[in-house]
CSV table of C-alpha atoms in Angstrom, one decimal:
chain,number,residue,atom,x,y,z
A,658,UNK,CA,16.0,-23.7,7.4
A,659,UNK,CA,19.4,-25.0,6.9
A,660,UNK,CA,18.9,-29.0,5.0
A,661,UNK,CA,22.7,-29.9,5.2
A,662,UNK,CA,24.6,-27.5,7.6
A,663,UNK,CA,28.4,-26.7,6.4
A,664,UNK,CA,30.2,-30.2,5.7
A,665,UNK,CA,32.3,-32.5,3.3
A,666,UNK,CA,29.6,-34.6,1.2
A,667,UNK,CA,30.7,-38.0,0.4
A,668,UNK,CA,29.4,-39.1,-2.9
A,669,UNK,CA,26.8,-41.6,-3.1
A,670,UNK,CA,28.0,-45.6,-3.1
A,671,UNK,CA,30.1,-47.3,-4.2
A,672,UNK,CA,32.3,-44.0,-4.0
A,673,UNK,CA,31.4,-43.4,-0.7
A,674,UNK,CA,34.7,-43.0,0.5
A,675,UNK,CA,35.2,-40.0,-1.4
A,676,UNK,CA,33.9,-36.2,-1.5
A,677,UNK,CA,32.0,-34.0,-3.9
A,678,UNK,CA,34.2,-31.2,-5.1
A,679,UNK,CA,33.6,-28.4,-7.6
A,680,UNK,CA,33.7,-30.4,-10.7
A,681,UNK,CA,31.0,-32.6,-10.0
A,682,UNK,CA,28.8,-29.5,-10.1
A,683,UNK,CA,27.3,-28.3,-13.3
A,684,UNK,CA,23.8,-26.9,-13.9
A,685,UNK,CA,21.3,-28.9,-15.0
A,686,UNK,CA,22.5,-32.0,-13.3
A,687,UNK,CA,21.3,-34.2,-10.6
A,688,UNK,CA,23.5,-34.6,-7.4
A,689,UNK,CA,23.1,-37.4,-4.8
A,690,UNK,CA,23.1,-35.5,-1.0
A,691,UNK,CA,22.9,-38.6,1.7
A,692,UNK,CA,20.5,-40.6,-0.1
A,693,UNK,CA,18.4,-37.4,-1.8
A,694,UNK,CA,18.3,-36.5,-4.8
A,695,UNK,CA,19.0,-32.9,-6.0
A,696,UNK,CA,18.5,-31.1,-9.1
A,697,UNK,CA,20.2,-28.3,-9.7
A,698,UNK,CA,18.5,-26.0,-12.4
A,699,UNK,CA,20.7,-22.7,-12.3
A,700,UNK,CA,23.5,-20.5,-10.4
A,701,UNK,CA,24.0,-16.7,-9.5
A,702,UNK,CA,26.6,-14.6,-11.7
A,703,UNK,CA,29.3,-15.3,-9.6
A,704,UNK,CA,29.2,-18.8,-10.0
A,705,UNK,CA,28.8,-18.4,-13.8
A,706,UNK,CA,32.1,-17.0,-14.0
A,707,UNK,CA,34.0,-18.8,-11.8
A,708,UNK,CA,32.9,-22.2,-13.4
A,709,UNK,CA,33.9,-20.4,-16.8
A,710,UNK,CA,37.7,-19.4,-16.1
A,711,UNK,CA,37.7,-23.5,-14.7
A,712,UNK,CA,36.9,-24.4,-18.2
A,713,UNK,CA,33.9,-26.0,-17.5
A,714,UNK,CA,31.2,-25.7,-20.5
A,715,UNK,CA,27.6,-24.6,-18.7
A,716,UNK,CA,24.9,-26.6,-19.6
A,717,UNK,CA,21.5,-24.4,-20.5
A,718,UNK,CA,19.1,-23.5,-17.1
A,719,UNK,CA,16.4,-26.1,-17.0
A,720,UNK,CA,13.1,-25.5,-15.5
A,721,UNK,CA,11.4,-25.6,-12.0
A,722,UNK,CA,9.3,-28.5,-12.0
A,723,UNK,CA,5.5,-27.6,-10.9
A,724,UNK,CA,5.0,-28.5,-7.2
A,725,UNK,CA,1.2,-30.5,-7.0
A,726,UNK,CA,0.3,-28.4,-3.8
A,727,UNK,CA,0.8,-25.1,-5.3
A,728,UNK,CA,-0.8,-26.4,-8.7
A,729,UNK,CA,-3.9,-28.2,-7.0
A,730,UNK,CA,-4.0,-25.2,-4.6
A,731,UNK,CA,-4.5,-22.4,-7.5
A,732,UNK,CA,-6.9,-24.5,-9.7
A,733,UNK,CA,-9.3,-24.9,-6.4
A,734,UNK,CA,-8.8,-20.6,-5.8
A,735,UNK,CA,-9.8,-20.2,-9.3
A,736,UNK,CA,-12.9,-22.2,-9.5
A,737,UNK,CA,-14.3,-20.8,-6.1
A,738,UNK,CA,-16.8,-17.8,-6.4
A,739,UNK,CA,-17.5,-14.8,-4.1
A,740,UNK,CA,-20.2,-14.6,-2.6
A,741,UNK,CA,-20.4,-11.4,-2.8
A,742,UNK,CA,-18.7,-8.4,-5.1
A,743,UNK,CA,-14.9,-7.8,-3.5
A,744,UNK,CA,-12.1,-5.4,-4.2
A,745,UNK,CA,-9.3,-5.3,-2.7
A,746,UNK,CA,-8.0,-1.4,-1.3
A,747,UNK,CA,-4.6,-1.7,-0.1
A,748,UNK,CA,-4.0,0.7,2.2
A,749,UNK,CA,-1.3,-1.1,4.5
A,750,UNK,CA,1.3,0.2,2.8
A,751,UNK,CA,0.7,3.9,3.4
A,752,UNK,CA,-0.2,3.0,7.0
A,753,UNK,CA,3.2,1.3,7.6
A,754,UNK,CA,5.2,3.7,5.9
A,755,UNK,CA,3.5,7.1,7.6
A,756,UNK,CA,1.7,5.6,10.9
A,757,UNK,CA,2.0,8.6,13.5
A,758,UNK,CA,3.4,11.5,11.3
A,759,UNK,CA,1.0,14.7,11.0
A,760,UNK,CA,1.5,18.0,9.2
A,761,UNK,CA,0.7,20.5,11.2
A,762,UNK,CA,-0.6,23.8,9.7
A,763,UNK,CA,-1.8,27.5,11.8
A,764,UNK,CA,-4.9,28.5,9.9
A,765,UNK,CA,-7.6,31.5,9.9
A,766,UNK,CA,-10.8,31.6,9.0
A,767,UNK,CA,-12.4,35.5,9.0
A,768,UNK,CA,-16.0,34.4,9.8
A,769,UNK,CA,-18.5,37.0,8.0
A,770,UNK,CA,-21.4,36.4,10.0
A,771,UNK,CA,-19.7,37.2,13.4
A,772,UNK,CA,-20.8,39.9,15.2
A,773,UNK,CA,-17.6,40.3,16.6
A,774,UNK,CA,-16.1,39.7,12.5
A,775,UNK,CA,-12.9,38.8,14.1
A,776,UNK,CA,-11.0,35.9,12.6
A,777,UNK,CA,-10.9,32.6,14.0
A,778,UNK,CA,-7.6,31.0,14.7
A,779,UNK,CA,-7.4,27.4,13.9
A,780,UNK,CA,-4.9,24.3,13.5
A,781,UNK,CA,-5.0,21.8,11.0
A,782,UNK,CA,-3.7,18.7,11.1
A,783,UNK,CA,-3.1,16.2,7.9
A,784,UNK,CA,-2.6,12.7,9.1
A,785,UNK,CA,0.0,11.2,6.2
A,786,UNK,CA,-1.3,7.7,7.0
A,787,UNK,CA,-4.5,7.3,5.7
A,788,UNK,CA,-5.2,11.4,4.1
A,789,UNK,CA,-7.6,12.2,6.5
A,790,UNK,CA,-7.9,16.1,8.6
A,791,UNK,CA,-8.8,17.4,11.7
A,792,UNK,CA,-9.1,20.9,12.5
A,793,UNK,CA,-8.7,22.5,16.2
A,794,UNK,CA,-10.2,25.7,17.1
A,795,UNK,CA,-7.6,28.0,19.5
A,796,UNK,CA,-10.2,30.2,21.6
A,797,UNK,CA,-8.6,32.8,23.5
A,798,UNK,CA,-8.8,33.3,27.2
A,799,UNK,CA,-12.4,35.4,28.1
A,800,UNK,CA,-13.6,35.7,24.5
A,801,UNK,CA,-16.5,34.3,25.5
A,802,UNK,CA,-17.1,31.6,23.2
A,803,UNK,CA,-18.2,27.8,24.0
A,804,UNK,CA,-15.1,25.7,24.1
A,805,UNK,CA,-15.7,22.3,21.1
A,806,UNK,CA,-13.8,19.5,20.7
A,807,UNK,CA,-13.2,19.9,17.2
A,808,UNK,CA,-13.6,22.4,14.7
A,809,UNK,CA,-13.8,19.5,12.3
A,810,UNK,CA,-13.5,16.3,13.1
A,811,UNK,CA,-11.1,13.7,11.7
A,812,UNK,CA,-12.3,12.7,8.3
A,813,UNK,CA,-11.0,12.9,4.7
A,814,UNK,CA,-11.9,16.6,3.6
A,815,UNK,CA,-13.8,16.9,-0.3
A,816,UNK,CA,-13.0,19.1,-2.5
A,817,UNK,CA,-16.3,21.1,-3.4
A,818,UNK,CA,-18.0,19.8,-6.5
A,819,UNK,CA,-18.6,22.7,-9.2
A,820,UNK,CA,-22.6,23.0,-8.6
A,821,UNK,CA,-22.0,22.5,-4.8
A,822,UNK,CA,-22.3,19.5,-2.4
A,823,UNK,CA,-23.5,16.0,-3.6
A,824,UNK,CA,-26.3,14.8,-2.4
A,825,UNK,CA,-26.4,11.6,0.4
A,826,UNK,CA,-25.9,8.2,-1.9
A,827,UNK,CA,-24.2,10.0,-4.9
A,828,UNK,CA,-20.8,9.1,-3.5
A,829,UNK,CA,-20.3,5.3,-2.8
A,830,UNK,CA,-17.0,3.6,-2.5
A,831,UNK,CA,-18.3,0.4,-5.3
A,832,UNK,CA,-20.1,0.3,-8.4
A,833,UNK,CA,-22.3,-2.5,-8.4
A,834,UNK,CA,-24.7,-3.8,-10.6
A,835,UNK,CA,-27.7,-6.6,-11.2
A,836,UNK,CA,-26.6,-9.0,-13.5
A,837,UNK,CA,-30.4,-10.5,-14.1
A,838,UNK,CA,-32.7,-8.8,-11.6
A,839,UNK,CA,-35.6,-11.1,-10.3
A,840,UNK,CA,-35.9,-12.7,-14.2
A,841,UNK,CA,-33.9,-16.1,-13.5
A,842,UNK,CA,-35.5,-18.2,-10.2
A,843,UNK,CA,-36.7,-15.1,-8.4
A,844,UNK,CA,-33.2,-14.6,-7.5
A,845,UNK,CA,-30.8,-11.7,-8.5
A,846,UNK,CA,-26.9,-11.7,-9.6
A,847,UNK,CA,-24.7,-9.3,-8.8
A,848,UNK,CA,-21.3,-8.2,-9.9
A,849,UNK,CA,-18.9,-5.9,-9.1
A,850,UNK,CA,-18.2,-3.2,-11.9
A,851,UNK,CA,-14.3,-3.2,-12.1
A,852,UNK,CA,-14.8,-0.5,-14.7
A,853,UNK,CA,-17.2,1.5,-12.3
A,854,UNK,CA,-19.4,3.1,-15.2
A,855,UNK,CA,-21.4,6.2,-14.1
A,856,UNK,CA,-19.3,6.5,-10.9
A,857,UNK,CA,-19.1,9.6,-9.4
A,858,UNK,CA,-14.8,10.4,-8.6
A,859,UNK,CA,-15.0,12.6,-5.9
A,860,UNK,CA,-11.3,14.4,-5.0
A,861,UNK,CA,-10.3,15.2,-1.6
A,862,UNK,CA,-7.8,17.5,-0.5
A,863,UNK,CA,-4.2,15.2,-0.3
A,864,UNK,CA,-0.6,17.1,1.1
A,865,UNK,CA,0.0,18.1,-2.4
A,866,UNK,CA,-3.1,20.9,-2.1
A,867,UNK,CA,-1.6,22.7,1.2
A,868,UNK,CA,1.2,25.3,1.0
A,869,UNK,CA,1.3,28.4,3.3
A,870,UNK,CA,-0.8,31.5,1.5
A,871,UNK,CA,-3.8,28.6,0.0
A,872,UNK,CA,-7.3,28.6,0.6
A,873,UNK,CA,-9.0,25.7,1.3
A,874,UNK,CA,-12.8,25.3,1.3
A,875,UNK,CA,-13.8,23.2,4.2
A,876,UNK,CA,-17.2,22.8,3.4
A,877,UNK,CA,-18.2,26.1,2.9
A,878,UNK,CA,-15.8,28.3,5.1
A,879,UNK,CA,-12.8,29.4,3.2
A,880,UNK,CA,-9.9,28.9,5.8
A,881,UNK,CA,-6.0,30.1,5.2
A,882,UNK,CA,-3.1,28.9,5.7
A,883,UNK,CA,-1.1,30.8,7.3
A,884,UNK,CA,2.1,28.3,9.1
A,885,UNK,CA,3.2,25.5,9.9
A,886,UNK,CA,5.6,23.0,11.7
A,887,UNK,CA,9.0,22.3,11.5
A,888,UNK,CA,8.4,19.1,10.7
A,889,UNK,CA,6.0,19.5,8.1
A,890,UNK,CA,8.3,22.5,6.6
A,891,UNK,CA,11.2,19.7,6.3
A,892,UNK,CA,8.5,16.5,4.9
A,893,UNK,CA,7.4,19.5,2.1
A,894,UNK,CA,11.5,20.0,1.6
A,895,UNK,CA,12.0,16.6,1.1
A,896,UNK,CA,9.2,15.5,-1.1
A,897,UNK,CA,7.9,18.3,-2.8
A,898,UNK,CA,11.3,20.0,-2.8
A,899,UNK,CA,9.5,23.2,-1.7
């Protein structure tokens, strides 16, 4: 908060009985507040140039000294250890920025093995804040189909792999490897691969892959779009300038 609030200094004794004024202010000097003692190391532009049309010669900028807490505090992070492998996802940010906007999109899906073959109406919605869909089924009234909750419920939707789905285990969010199996005290090592070597990058469908008139392949069933929102119409205008 505020040290000093807005005042006449006096200088320090045995000029008490007079005030600090604009010359006894340089950078690089030390000035005497009430008994403390003040350093001041530098100045904004502003008060660069007005000290300059004074005529006062600017002394160089002179460091920040090193504050023992912060220095102490650092040295003790570095030498402590995980206990086990970490990295760090930041997904706040994306949250923050896009917490409770959805694109909205009016999908089809022509279902070959339907008796009926009539297409499916559906609605897809793409939540901006963490890239995950959900798609809604819209039954008509007496078609006689079951009503579900959810065509497909809310997850992050993969993009098919060339020679089809992976298998369970294939995908995993870290890389992690045994540093010296059972060899050293019966105990094993491990470490996080930051370069994550034999990794598997699967892709998942982001708001850059849907447009009105694309296909998407939710796994397996080729679904259109075929609409959307107004507000998804103007987010696509804005960003994508589409």
């Amino acid at each position: 908060g505020t040290i000093i609030r807005r005042c006449r200094i006096p200088l320090p004794p045995p000029h008490e009985d007079q005030f600090y004024s604009i010359d006894h202010f340089n950078i690089n000097t030390e000035v005497i507040f009430y008994a403390r003692r003040y350093k001041i190391i530098d100045c904004d532009q502003f008060t660069k140039n007005f000290l300059l049309k004074m005529g006062v010669r600017l002394n160089p900028p002179a460091a920040c000294p090193d504050d023992p807490y912060t220095t102490e505090r650092k040295k003790n992070l570095d030498s402590m250890k995980p206990l086990r492998p970490y990295e760090r996802i930041d997904t706040l940010k994306q949250f923050l920025e896009y917490d409770g906007q959805v694109l909205r999109f009016f999908c089809v899906w022509d279902d070959p093995e339907s008796k009926s073959h009539d297409p499916r109406n559906l609605v897809l919605r793409y939540y901006l804040a963490d890239d995950t869909i959900d798609i809604k089924e819209i039954i008509p009234v007496n078609s006689g189909r079951d009503a579900v909750p959810r065509f497909l419920r809310r997850d992050k939707l993969p993009k098919c792999a060339p020679t089809g789905l992976y298998q369970p285990g294939t995908i995993t969010s870290r890389t992690v490897l045994n540093v010296f199996g059972k060899l050293v005290g019966n105990k094993g090592r491990y470490i996080l691969d930051n370069r994550k070597t034999g990794a598997v990058h699967q892709e998942f469908y982001r708001d850059s892959d849907l447009k009105i008139g694309a296909v998407i392949n939710v796994w397996g069933r080729k679904v259109i779009l075929c609409g959307c929102d107004e507000f998804t119409k103007q987010y696509y205008r804005t960003k994508y300038k589409i």
